Tab-separated table of C-alpha atoms in Angstrom:
chain	number	residue	atom	x	y	z
A	9	MET	CA	81.571	144.222	75.050
A	10	GLN	CA	83.403	140.944	75.695
A	11	PHE	CA	81.499	137.714	76.379
A	12	ASP	CA	82.692	134.370	77.674
A	13	ALA	CA	83.025	132.346	74.498
A	14	THR	CA	82.062	129.059	76.143
A	15	VAL	CA	78.767	130.139	77.740
A	16	PRO	CA	75.659	129.555	75.550
A	17	VAL	CA	73.182	132.373	75.004
A	18	ILE	CA	69.905	132.380	76.954
A	19	VAL	CA	67.845	130.719	74.191
A	20	ASP	CA	70.326	127.854	73.908
A	21	ARG	CA	70.371	127.439	77.668
A	22	CYS	CA	66.569	127.112	77.675
A	23	HIS	CA	66.683	124.448	74.946
A	24	GLN	CA	69.475	122.620	76.771
A	25	ALA	CA	67.392	122.621	79.964
A	26	ARG	CA	64.539	120.985	78.020
A	27	VAL	CA	66.887	118.262	76.800
A	28	VAL	CA	68.178	117.707	80.331
A	29	ASN	CA	64.618	117.345	81.655
A	30	ALA	CA	63.921	114.683	79.031
A	31	LEU	CA	67.252	112.830	79.163
A	32	GLU	CA	68.082	112.944	82.876
A	33	PRO	CA	65.294	110.706	84.296
A	34	GLU	CA	66.288	107.852	81.955
A	35	TRP	CA	69.949	108.022	82.917
A	36	GLU	CA	69.301	108.568	86.606
A	37	ALA	CA	67.793	105.086	86.641
A	38	ARG	CA	70.952	103.682	85.012
A	39	PHE	CA	73.863	105.601	86.532
A	40	GLU	CA	76.300	103.733	88.746
A	41	PRO	CA	75.627	103.772	92.506
A	42	ARG	CA	78.810	105.607	93.478
A	43	SER	CA	78.661	108.371	90.880
A	44	TYR	CA	77.801	111.644	92.629
A	45	GLY	CA	78.805	114.568	90.420
A	46	PHE	CA	76.215	116.890	88.871
A	47	ARG	CA	73.294	114.649	89.740
A	48	PRO	CA	70.034	115.725	91.430
A	49	GLY	CA	70.006	114.944	95.135
A	50	ARG	CA	73.722	114.099	95.215
A	51	GLY	CA	76.879	116.077	95.758
A	52	CYS	CA	80.427	116.342	97.048
A	53	GLN	CA	79.436	115.438	100.586
A	54	ASP	CA	77.982	112.137	99.395
A	55	ALA	CA	81.209	111.305	97.555
A	56	ILE	CA	83.334	112.080	100.620
A	57	GLN	CA	80.998	110.138	102.906
A	58	ALA	CA	81.195	107.175	100.523
A	59	VAL	CA	85.005	107.260	100.839
A	60	HIS	CA	84.619	107.348	104.623
A	61	GLN	CA	82.320	104.321	104.665
A	62	VAL	CA	84.719	102.219	102.596
A	63	ALA	CA	87.972	103.261	104.293
A	64	LYS	CA	86.888	103.566	107.949
A	65	GLY	CA	87.674	101.070	110.683
A	66	LYS	CA	90.917	99.707	112.081
A	67	SER	CA	90.806	96.743	109.728
A	68	ALA	CA	89.800	98.436	106.479
A	69	LYS	CA	89.983	95.905	103.641
A	70	ARG	CA	90.993	98.406	100.964
A	71	PRO	CA	94.059	100.300	102.248
A	72	TRP	CA	95.371	101.276	98.785
A	73	ALA	CA	94.045	104.109	96.638
A	74	LEU	CA	94.390	105.110	93.009
A	75	ASP	CA	94.214	108.901	93.297
A	76	ALA	CA	93.353	109.723	89.686
A	77	ASP	CA	93.151	112.925	87.689
A	78	LEU	CA	91.896	113.137	84.108
A	79	ALA	CA	93.533	115.610	81.763
A	80	SER	CA	90.967	118.199	80.546
A	81	ALA	CA	87.996	115.832	80.464
A	82	PHE	CA	85.456	118.493	79.493
A	83	ASP	CA	87.687	119.648	76.631
A	84	LEU	CA	88.721	116.264	75.220
A	85	ILE	CA	85.749	113.911	75.541
A	86	ALA	CA	85.039	112.394	72.115
A	87	HIS	CA	81.849	113.547	70.368
A	88	ASP	CA	81.315	110.202	68.620
A	89	HIS	CA	81.314	108.379	71.937
A	90	ILE	CA	78.722	110.792	73.378
A	91	GLN	CA	76.517	110.212	70.333
A	92	THR	CA	76.869	106.447	70.729
A	93	MET	CA	75.900	106.605	74.412
A	94	VAL	CA	72.897	108.860	73.752
A	95	GLY	CA	71.674	106.308	71.192
A	96	ALA	CA	68.233	106.894	69.678
A	97	PHE	CA	67.318	109.821	71.903
A	98	PRO	CA	65.012	112.083	69.813
A	99	ALA	CA	67.176	115.186	70.307
A	100	ARG	CA	70.455	113.452	69.402
A	101	GLY	CA	70.777	115.660	66.309
A	102	THR	CA	70.399	118.789	68.416
A	103	ILE	CA	73.006	117.532	70.876
A	104	ARG	CA	75.446	116.903	68.023
A	105	ALA	CA	74.784	120.408	66.675
A	106	TRP	CA	75.630	121.894	70.083
A	107	LEU	CA	78.825	119.878	70.299
A	108	LYS	CA	79.931	120.929	66.812
A	109	ALA	CA	78.727	124.555	66.986
A	110	GLY	CA	82.137	125.993	67.838
A	111	VAL	CA	82.829	129.048	69.945
A	112	VAL	CA	83.351	132.692	69.059
A	113	GLU	CA	86.146	134.442	70.895
A	114	GLN	CA	87.230	138.009	70.112
A	115	GLY	CA	85.328	137.880	66.839
A	116	ARG	CA	86.857	134.632	65.594
A	117	LEU	CA	85.099	131.268	65.229
A	118	HIS	CA	86.943	128.276	66.698
A	119	ARG	CA	85.777	124.808	65.695
A	120	THR	CA	85.023	122.256	68.421
A	121	GLU	CA	86.051	118.769	67.317
A	122	ASP	CA	86.117	117.361	70.846
A	123	GLY	CA	84.775	118.141	74.305
A	124	VAL	CA	81.592	119.651	75.661
A	125	PRO	CA	81.054	123.414	76.106
A	126	GLN	CA	81.819	124.332	79.705
A	127	GLY	CA	79.080	126.524	81.094
A	128	GLY	CA	76.382	124.713	79.150
A	129	VAL	CA	73.351	123.404	81.043
A	130	VAL	CA	73.554	120.009	79.336
A	131	SER	CA	77.348	119.616	79.527
A	132	PRO	CA	77.626	117.986	83.006
A	133	LEU	CA	74.971	115.424	82.086
A	134	LEU	CA	76.743	114.591	78.822
A	135	LEU	CA	80.014	114.082	80.689
A	136	ASN	CA	78.328	111.745	83.173
A	137	ILE	CA	76.793	109.796	80.307
A	138	ALA	CA	80.167	109.560	78.559
A	139	LEU	CA	81.862	108.232	81.721
A	140	HIS	CA	79.078	105.799	82.582
A	141	GLY	CA	80.419	102.270	82.867
A	142	MET	CA	83.662	103.141	84.615
A	143	GLU	CA	82.854	100.945	87.610
A	144	GLN	CA	82.230	97.947	85.378
A	145	ALA	CA	85.463	98.641	83.493
A	146	VAL	CA	87.583	98.373	86.651
A	147	GLY	CA	85.787	95.255	87.887
A	148	VAL	CA	83.562	96.648	90.643
A	149	ARG	CA	80.925	94.103	91.623
A	150	TYR	CA	78.035	94.373	94.089
A	151	TYR	CA	75.966	91.897	96.033
A	152	GLN	CA	72.497	91.904	94.494
A	153	THR	CA	70.482	90.177	97.204
A	154	GLY	CA	70.475	89.475	100.918
A	155	ASN	CA	71.576	91.672	103.805
A	156	SER	CA	74.702	92.717	101.886
A	157	ALA	CA	72.781	93.967	98.837
A	158	GLY	CA	74.411	97.109	97.464
A	159	ARG	CA	77.785	96.409	99.098
A	160	ALA	CA	80.904	95.697	97.079
A	161	VAL	CA	81.797	92.020	96.734
A	162	LYS	CA	84.792	90.863	98.763
A	163	GLY	CA	87.959	91.235	96.730
A	164	SER	CA	86.371	93.823	94.440
A	165	PRO	CA	87.800	97.360	94.235
A	166	VAL	CA	85.511	100.314	94.939
A	167	LEU	CA	85.397	103.340	92.652
A	168	ILE	CA	83.902	106.635	93.848
A	169	ARG	CA	83.417	109.297	91.189
A	170	TYR	CA	82.411	112.951	91.188
A	171	ALA	CA	82.152	113.929	87.498
A	172	ASP	CA	85.709	113.576	86.128
A	173	ASP	CA	87.312	113.395	89.587
A	174	PHE	CA	87.481	109.911	91.084
A	175	VAL	CA	89.346	107.613	93.452
A	176	ALA	CA	89.582	103.813	93.405
A	177	LEU	CA	90.068	102.025	96.738
A	178	CYS	CA	91.814	98.673	96.379
A	179	HIS	CA	93.006	95.718	98.455
A	180	THR	CA	96.620	95.735	97.245
A	181	ARG	CA	99.025	97.901	95.312
A	182	GLN	CA	98.950	95.381	92.480
A	183	GLN	CA	95.182	95.650	92.244
A	184	ALA	CA	95.433	99.461	92.127
A	185	LEU	CA	97.916	99.234	89.244
A	186	GLU	CA	95.636	96.794	87.420
A	187	VAL	CA	92.710	99.196	87.866
A	188	LYS	CA	94.804	101.989	86.384
A	189	ALA	CA	95.805	99.841	83.398
A	190	ARG	CA	92.167	98.911	82.735
A	191	LEU	CA	91.120	102.538	82.882
A	192	VAL	CA	93.849	103.619	80.478
A	193	ALA	CA	92.450	101.198	77.877
A	194	TRP	CA	88.833	102.158	78.704
A	195	LEU	CA	89.432	105.914	78.484
A	196	ALA	CA	91.326	105.871	75.176
A	197	PRO	CA	88.258	105.400	72.878
A	198	ARG	CA	86.623	108.251	74.756
A	199	GLY	CA	89.455	110.623	73.923
A	200	LEU	CA	90.607	110.806	77.535
A	201	ALA	CA	93.808	110.029	79.419
A	202	PHE	CA	95.271	110.356	82.898
A	203	ASN	CA	97.245	113.390	83.938
A	204	GLU	CA	100.282	111.361	84.981
A	205	ASP	CA	101.743	114.196	87.062
A	206	LYS	CA	98.706	114.158	89.343
A	207	THR	CA	97.761	110.462	89.253
A	208	ARG	CA	99.363	108.224	91.858
A	209	VAL	CA	98.922	105.010	93.827
A	210	VAL	CA	99.163	105.580	97.586
A	211	THR	CA	98.286	103.944	100.856
A	212	LEU	CA	95.689	105.437	103.150
A	213	ALA	CA	98.500	105.979	105.659
A	214	GLU	CA	100.069	108.372	103.128
A	215	GLY	CA	96.727	109.942	102.351
A	216	PHE	CA	95.303	111.744	99.331
A	217	ASP	CA	93.249	114.837	98.533
A	218	PHE	CA	89.752	114.496	97.106
A	219	LEU	CA	87.235	117.298	96.499
A	220	GLY	CA	89.063	119.692	98.819
A	221	PHE	CA	89.401	117.152	101.648
A	222	ASN	CA	92.422	115.187	102.805
A	223	VAL	CA	91.722	111.497	103.431
A	224	ARG	CA	94.291	109.780	105.647
A	225	ARG	CA	94.626	107.128	108.322
A	226	TYR	CA	96.394	108.120	111.546
A	227	ARG	CA	97.494	105.121	113.628
A	228	GLY	CA	94.731	103.038	112.122
A	229	LYS	CA	92.010	105.696	112.446
A	230	LEU	CA	90.614	107.367	109.344
A	231	LEU	CA	90.365	111.167	109.539
A	232	ILE	CA	88.982	113.332	106.751
A	233	LYS	CA	90.008	116.967	107.095
A	234	PRO	CA	90.118	120.082	104.911
A	235	SER	CA	93.157	119.740	102.644
A	236	LYS	CA	96.235	121.913	103.129
A	237	ALA	CA	95.647	123.475	99.715
A	238	ALA	CA	92.067	124.398	100.681
A	239	ILE	CA	93.232	125.930	103.973
A	240	ARG	CA	95.924	127.905	102.184
A	241	ARG	CA	93.397	129.227	99.650
A	242	ILE	CA	90.931	130.424	102.300
A	243	ARG	CA	93.696	132.117	104.304
A	244	GLU	CA	94.925	133.913	101.192
A	245	ARG	CA	91.357	134.809	100.250
A	246	LEU	CA	90.665	136.390	103.639
A	247	ARG	CA	93.968	138.251	103.554
A	248	GLY	CA	93.291	139.593	100.068
A	249	GLU	CA	89.719	140.638	100.858
A	250	LEU	CA	90.704	142.595	103.971
A	251	ARG	CA	93.567	144.251	102.134
A	252	SER	CA	91.181	145.362	99.384
A	253	LEU	CA	88.750	146.695	102.035
A	254	ARG	CA	91.221	149.126	103.540
A	255	GLY	CA	89.504	152.494	103.659
A	256	SER	CA	86.049	150.908	103.961
A	257	ASN	CA	83.972	150.805	107.138
A	258	ALA	CA	83.288	147.835	109.410
A	259	VAL	CA	79.863	147.168	107.875
A	260	ALA	CA	81.458	146.667	104.444
A	261	VAL	CA	83.987	144.247	105.945
A	262	ILE	CA	81.257	142.229	107.668
A	263	LYS	CA	79.045	142.148	104.568
A	264	ARG	CA	81.915	140.950	102.374
A	265	LEU	CA	83.419	138.355	104.712
A	266	ASN	CA	80.412	136.700	106.346
A	267	PRO	CA	79.262	134.767	103.232
A	268	ILE	CA	82.862	133.641	102.631
A	269	ILE	CA	83.302	132.416	106.203
A	270	ARG	CA	79.923	130.717	106.481
A	271	GLY	CA	80.189	129.207	102.985
A	272	TRP	CA	83.610	127.654	103.607
A	273	ALA	CA	82.634	126.393	107.059
A	274	ASN	CA	79.404	124.818	105.821
A	275	TYR	CA	81.201	122.910	103.090
A	276	TYR	CA	83.742	121.415	105.513
A	277	ARG	CA	81.469	120.991	108.538
A	278	THR	CA	80.694	117.336	107.801
A	279	HIS	CA	84.092	115.947	108.835
A	280	VAL	CA	87.034	116.633	111.165
A	281	ALA	CA	87.290	120.416	110.977
A	282	ALA	CA	86.822	121.869	114.484
A	283	GLU	CA	90.547	122.383	115.080
A	284	ILE	CA	90.974	123.967	111.622
A	285	PHE	CA	88.030	126.288	112.331
A	286	ASP	CA	89.687	127.488	115.558
A	287	LYS	CA	92.976	128.200	113.759
A	288	LEU	CA	91.188	130.092	110.997
A	289	ASP	CA	89.385	132.179	113.632
A	290	GLN	CA	92.756	133.144	115.100
A	291	HIS	CA	94.031	134.032	111.632
A	292	LEU	CA	90.900	136.080	110.921
A	293	TRP	CA	91.192	137.924	114.238
A	294	ARG	CA	94.729	138.998	113.402
A	295	LEU	CA	93.635	140.187	109.962
A	296	ALA	CA	90.666	142.135	111.388
A	297	TYR	CA	92.839	143.712	114.079
A	298	LYS	CA	95.422	144.675	111.461
A	299	TRP	CA	92.670	146.215	109.314
A	300	ALA	CA	91.348	148.198	112.296
A	301	ARG	CA	94.807	149.515	113.241
A	302	PHE	CA	95.418	150.558	109.633
A	303	SER	CA	92.072	152.418	109.581
A	304	HIS	CA	92.977	154.295	112.785
A	305	ALA	CA	96.736	154.616	112.636
A	306	ASN	CA	96.779	157.508	115.103
A	307	LYS	CA	94.786	155.663	117.779
A	308	SER	CA	96.028	153.329	120.490
A	309	ALA	CA	95.516	149.572	120.471
A	310	SER	CA	93.114	149.746	123.422
A	311	TRP	CA	91.007	152.371	121.622
A	312	VAL	CA	90.789	150.226	118.479
A	313	ILE	CA	89.867	147.107	120.455
A	314	ALA	CA	87.181	148.959	122.412
A	315	LEU	CA	85.648	150.252	119.158
A	316	TYR	CA	85.656	147.109	117.032
A	317	PHE	CA	85.733	144.125	119.399
A	318	GLY	CA	83.201	143.097	122.001
A	319	MET	CA	80.357	140.757	122.903
A	320	PHE	CA	78.289	141.542	119.802
A	321	SER	CA	76.597	138.146	119.657
A	322	LYS	CA	74.153	137.882	122.552
A	323	ALA	CA	74.002	134.109	122.157
A	324	ARG	CA	77.746	133.673	122.774
A	325	GLN	CA	79.955	134.635	125.670
A	326	ASP	CA	82.745	135.898	123.441
A	327	ARG	CA	84.091	139.426	123.911
A	328	TRP	CA	86.492	139.184	120.955
A	329	VAL	CA	83.917	139.348	118.176
A	330	PHE	CA	84.580	141.927	115.451
A	331	GLY	CA	81.565	144.158	114.878
A	332	ASP	CA	80.066	147.562	114.205
A	333	ARG	CA	78.822	149.512	117.232
A	334	SER	CA	76.241	151.615	115.407
A	335	SER	CA	74.456	148.838	113.469
A	336	GLY	CA	75.171	145.888	115.757
A	337	ALA	CA	76.376	143.782	112.803
A	338	TYR	CA	79.229	141.424	113.571
A	339	LEU	CA	81.612	139.019	111.881
A	340	HIS	CA	80.746	135.337	111.990
A	341	LYS	CA	83.354	132.882	113.249
A	342	PHE	CA	84.299	129.584	111.644
A	343	SER	CA	84.043	127.764	114.976
A	344	TRP	CA	80.402	128.776	115.368
A	345	THR	CA	79.547	126.265	112.655
A	346	SER	CA	78.962	122.944	114.386
A	347	ILE	CA	80.206	119.655	112.951
A	348	VAL	CA	77.279	117.667	111.526
A	349	ARG	CA	77.812	114.340	109.780
A	350	HIS	CA	76.330	113.957	106.335
A	351	GLN	CA	73.840	111.170	105.707
A	352	LEU	CA	74.837	109.301	102.557
A	353	VAL	CA	72.231	109.158	99.823
A	354	LYS	CA	70.703	105.744	99.205
A	355	GLN	CA	72.363	103.869	96.342
A	356	GLY	CA	70.294	103.799	93.167
A	357	ALA	CA	67.714	106.245	94.538
A	358	SER	CA	66.356	108.476	91.776
A	359	PRO	CA	64.332	111.622	92.555
A	360	ASP	CA	62.140	110.704	89.560
A	361	ASP	CA	61.080	107.346	91.048
A	362	PRO	CA	57.494	107.709	92.354
A	363	ALA	CA	58.088	104.839	94.784
A	364	LEU	CA	60.786	106.903	96.516
A	365	ALA	CA	58.786	110.115	96.831
A	366	ASP	CA	58.566	109.770	100.628
A	367	TYR	CA	62.304	109.062	100.905
A	368	TRP	CA	63.208	112.251	99.022
A	369	ALA	CA	60.610	114.290	100.918
A	370	VAL	CA	62.140	113.223	104.247
A	371	ARG	CA	65.655	113.853	102.932
A	372	ARG	CA	64.752	117.386	101.818
A	373	ARG	CA	63.368	118.140	105.284
A	374	LYS	CA	66.659	117.273	106.980
A	375	PRO	CA	69.335	119.303	105.239
A	376	VAL	CA	72.145	121.041	107.085
A	377	LEU	CA	71.120	124.633	106.390
A	378	PRO	CA	72.928	127.730	107.679
A	379	ILE	CA	69.706	129.609	108.445
A	380	ASN	CA	68.440	130.996	111.729
A	381	ASN	CA	66.221	129.020	114.097
A	382	THR	CA	63.001	130.760	113.049
A	383	ARG	CA	63.490	129.946	109.378
A	384	LEU	CA	64.606	126.426	110.201
A	385	ARG	CA	61.464	125.826	112.293
A	386	LEU	CA	59.218	127.095	109.481
A	387	PHE	CA	61.186	125.091	106.915
A	388	LYS	CA	60.580	121.833	108.810
A	389	ALA	CA	56.935	122.647	109.559
A	390	GLN	CA	56.304	123.197	105.837
A	391	ASN	CA	58.121	119.996	104.841
A	392	GLY	CA	60.667	122.108	103.009
A	393	CYS	CA	58.153	123.445	100.464
A	394	CYS	CA	56.732	126.856	99.616
A	395	PRO	CA	53.031	126.888	100.637
A	396	ILE	CA	52.104	128.828	97.480
A	397	CYS	CA	53.890	127.152	94.565
A	398	LYS	CA	54.408	123.824	96.446
A	399	ALA	CA	57.974	123.647	95.091
A	400	PRO	CA	60.986	123.046	97.371
A	401	LEU	CA	62.090	126.227	99.125
A	402	PHE	CA	65.751	125.444	98.585
A	403	ALA	CA	67.314	123.692	95.638
A	404	ASP	CA	69.916	120.972	96.115
A	405	GLN	CA	72.649	122.064	98.481
A	406	PRO	CA	75.665	123.844	96.974
A	407	GLN	CA	78.661	121.742	96.008
A	408	THR	CA	81.691	123.974	96.640
A	409	PRO	CA	82.637	126.680	99.162
A	410	SER	CA	82.089	129.349	96.484
A	411	ASP	CA	78.658	127.860	95.684
A	412	TRP	CA	77.808	128.027	99.397
A	413	GLU	CA	78.932	131.651	99.433
A	414	GLN	CA	76.620	132.534	96.532
A	415	TRP	CA	73.794	130.475	98.042
A	416	LEU	CA	74.008	132.303	101.359
A	417	THR	CA	73.972	135.670	99.602
A	418	SER	CA	71.072	134.883	97.276
A	419	THR	CA	68.930	133.205	99.961
A	420	ARG	CA	68.519	136.542	101.721
A	421	THR	CA	66.730	137.901	98.654
A	422	THR	CA	64.944	134.835	97.268
A	423	ILE	CA	63.386	133.494	100.503
A	424	MET	CA	61.270	135.593	102.856
A	425	ILE	CA	59.079	135.232	105.945
A	426	ILE	CA	55.574	136.624	105.649
A	427	LYS	CA	52.475	136.663	107.860
A	428	PRO	CA	49.147	136.280	106.003
A	429	VAL	CA	45.966	138.124	106.937
A	430	THR	CA	44.037	135.819	109.265
A	431	GLY	CA	42.403	138.309	111.591
A	432	THR	CA	44.247	138.403	114.884
A	433	PRO	CA	48.032	138.522	114.509
A	434	ASP	CA	49.517	135.219	115.570
A	435	THR	CA	53.148	134.154	115.360
A	436	THR	CA	52.037	130.692	114.259
A	437	ASP	CA	50.722	132.226	111.013
A	438	HIS	CA	54.168	133.012	109.697
A	439	ARG	CA	55.132	131.349	106.430
A	440	LEU	CA	58.455	130.872	104.695
A	441	ILE	CA	57.961	131.462	100.968
A	442	HIS	CA	59.822	132.249	97.771
A	443	ALA	CA	60.071	136.007	97.354
A	444	ALA	CA	58.812	135.602	93.774
A	445	CYS	CA	55.616	133.960	95.099
A	446	ASN	CA	54.679	136.936	97.265
A	447	GLY	CA	51.761	139.058	96.090
A	448	PRO	CA	48.566	140.650	97.396
A	449	ALA	CA	46.371	138.163	95.523
A	450	LEU	CA	48.260	135.124	96.772
A	451	LEU	CA	49.346	135.817	100.310
A	452	PRO	CA	48.523	139.365	101.450
A	453	ALA	CA	50.524	140.944	104.225
A	454	TYR	CA	48.949	142.834	107.120
A	455	LYS	CA	47.491	146.155	106.103
A	456	PRO	CA	48.427	149.179	108.204
A	457	THR	CA	45.645	150.566	110.384
A	458	GLY	CA	44.975	153.981	111.877
A	459	LEU	CA	46.264	155.926	108.871
A	460	ALA	CA	44.360	158.780	107.287
């Protein structure tokens, strides 16, 4: 049996999780305000929204961008620098042992002189620690007091980072080049360097891609859309999936494609994507029609349309929805996902700060969740927590379209609605709980009556 050489075994993952739980609260109080990658309560949407806040408006002060790409950051980050940053942390010896453990691939041991093991629980945190201080290195300064507290000082560049992917917004081209030169010198002791083929200085009028989005100003107005590369990937993905499903039934098509569609749409729903959603729906319709004609090559077009297309969704007046007549299941459309702006996380807010407990509780109650109205109502009524274990029902929102896809699939099995025994059945008694928390001793379901 072949194993991924870079993924730690279960015991190591448990020990790494313990280290993360001990190390993360300290660094969460120290991390830079515009660092969003692999941090609790933060994600890609915060990074993109931060770009929007800085670059929006007809008279944006920072019209130049250093669109940067680091070459193999996870593989090349220097171990000595990580050890220096960790300092006197009690488990520093264990961390060093993990970094130097090497990997076994096809029966051969390969030494690891640099980098952090991708797939490790502690690896993203170590990378964030290693890259801490990047804002200071490029000269980012913030107002500390007054109404402008937390905003970048006039004349200062702004750096927005998601793990090893970052963009620096600057006032002039010269400032962008100076920022790049400073970063080259700052990255060298850390064993890192720019990928020159993918690093460039551009104006916002030219635009740049960041985290799957394209950021560009059109006639003075900033629009953030899904990037062309992201659109091309989803079109190819849909085409490949339907080709592989030839010979399957409509239910299999719907089951396979719905998480993909909903996952991609939910990732991009926070910015200008309505027009893209409509075009993808047209593309998907053509693919579904082609699949149906292939499955019934000896039938007419009208027969195929009558069998597979109709007004399957009762909530929508759309007779061109692909579905299955026998089960009533139907294919979701991209355009059914409404555009909802993301609320940027408060700078410097740590989930471990007791003084901010109310802030995080309110924030967890207002996520953009692709769940039905019943579950959403229960979720809000329960303040986003399971009434049995008191833990949040949903973890932090996924960070990529594929993460959304997995989240949507797993949520169906990990979260359930149950009605406890309270005497007379009442719809208000429903609860939304973790499936693992369900049990007769904790929250018994209604017992059947009238049976022998």
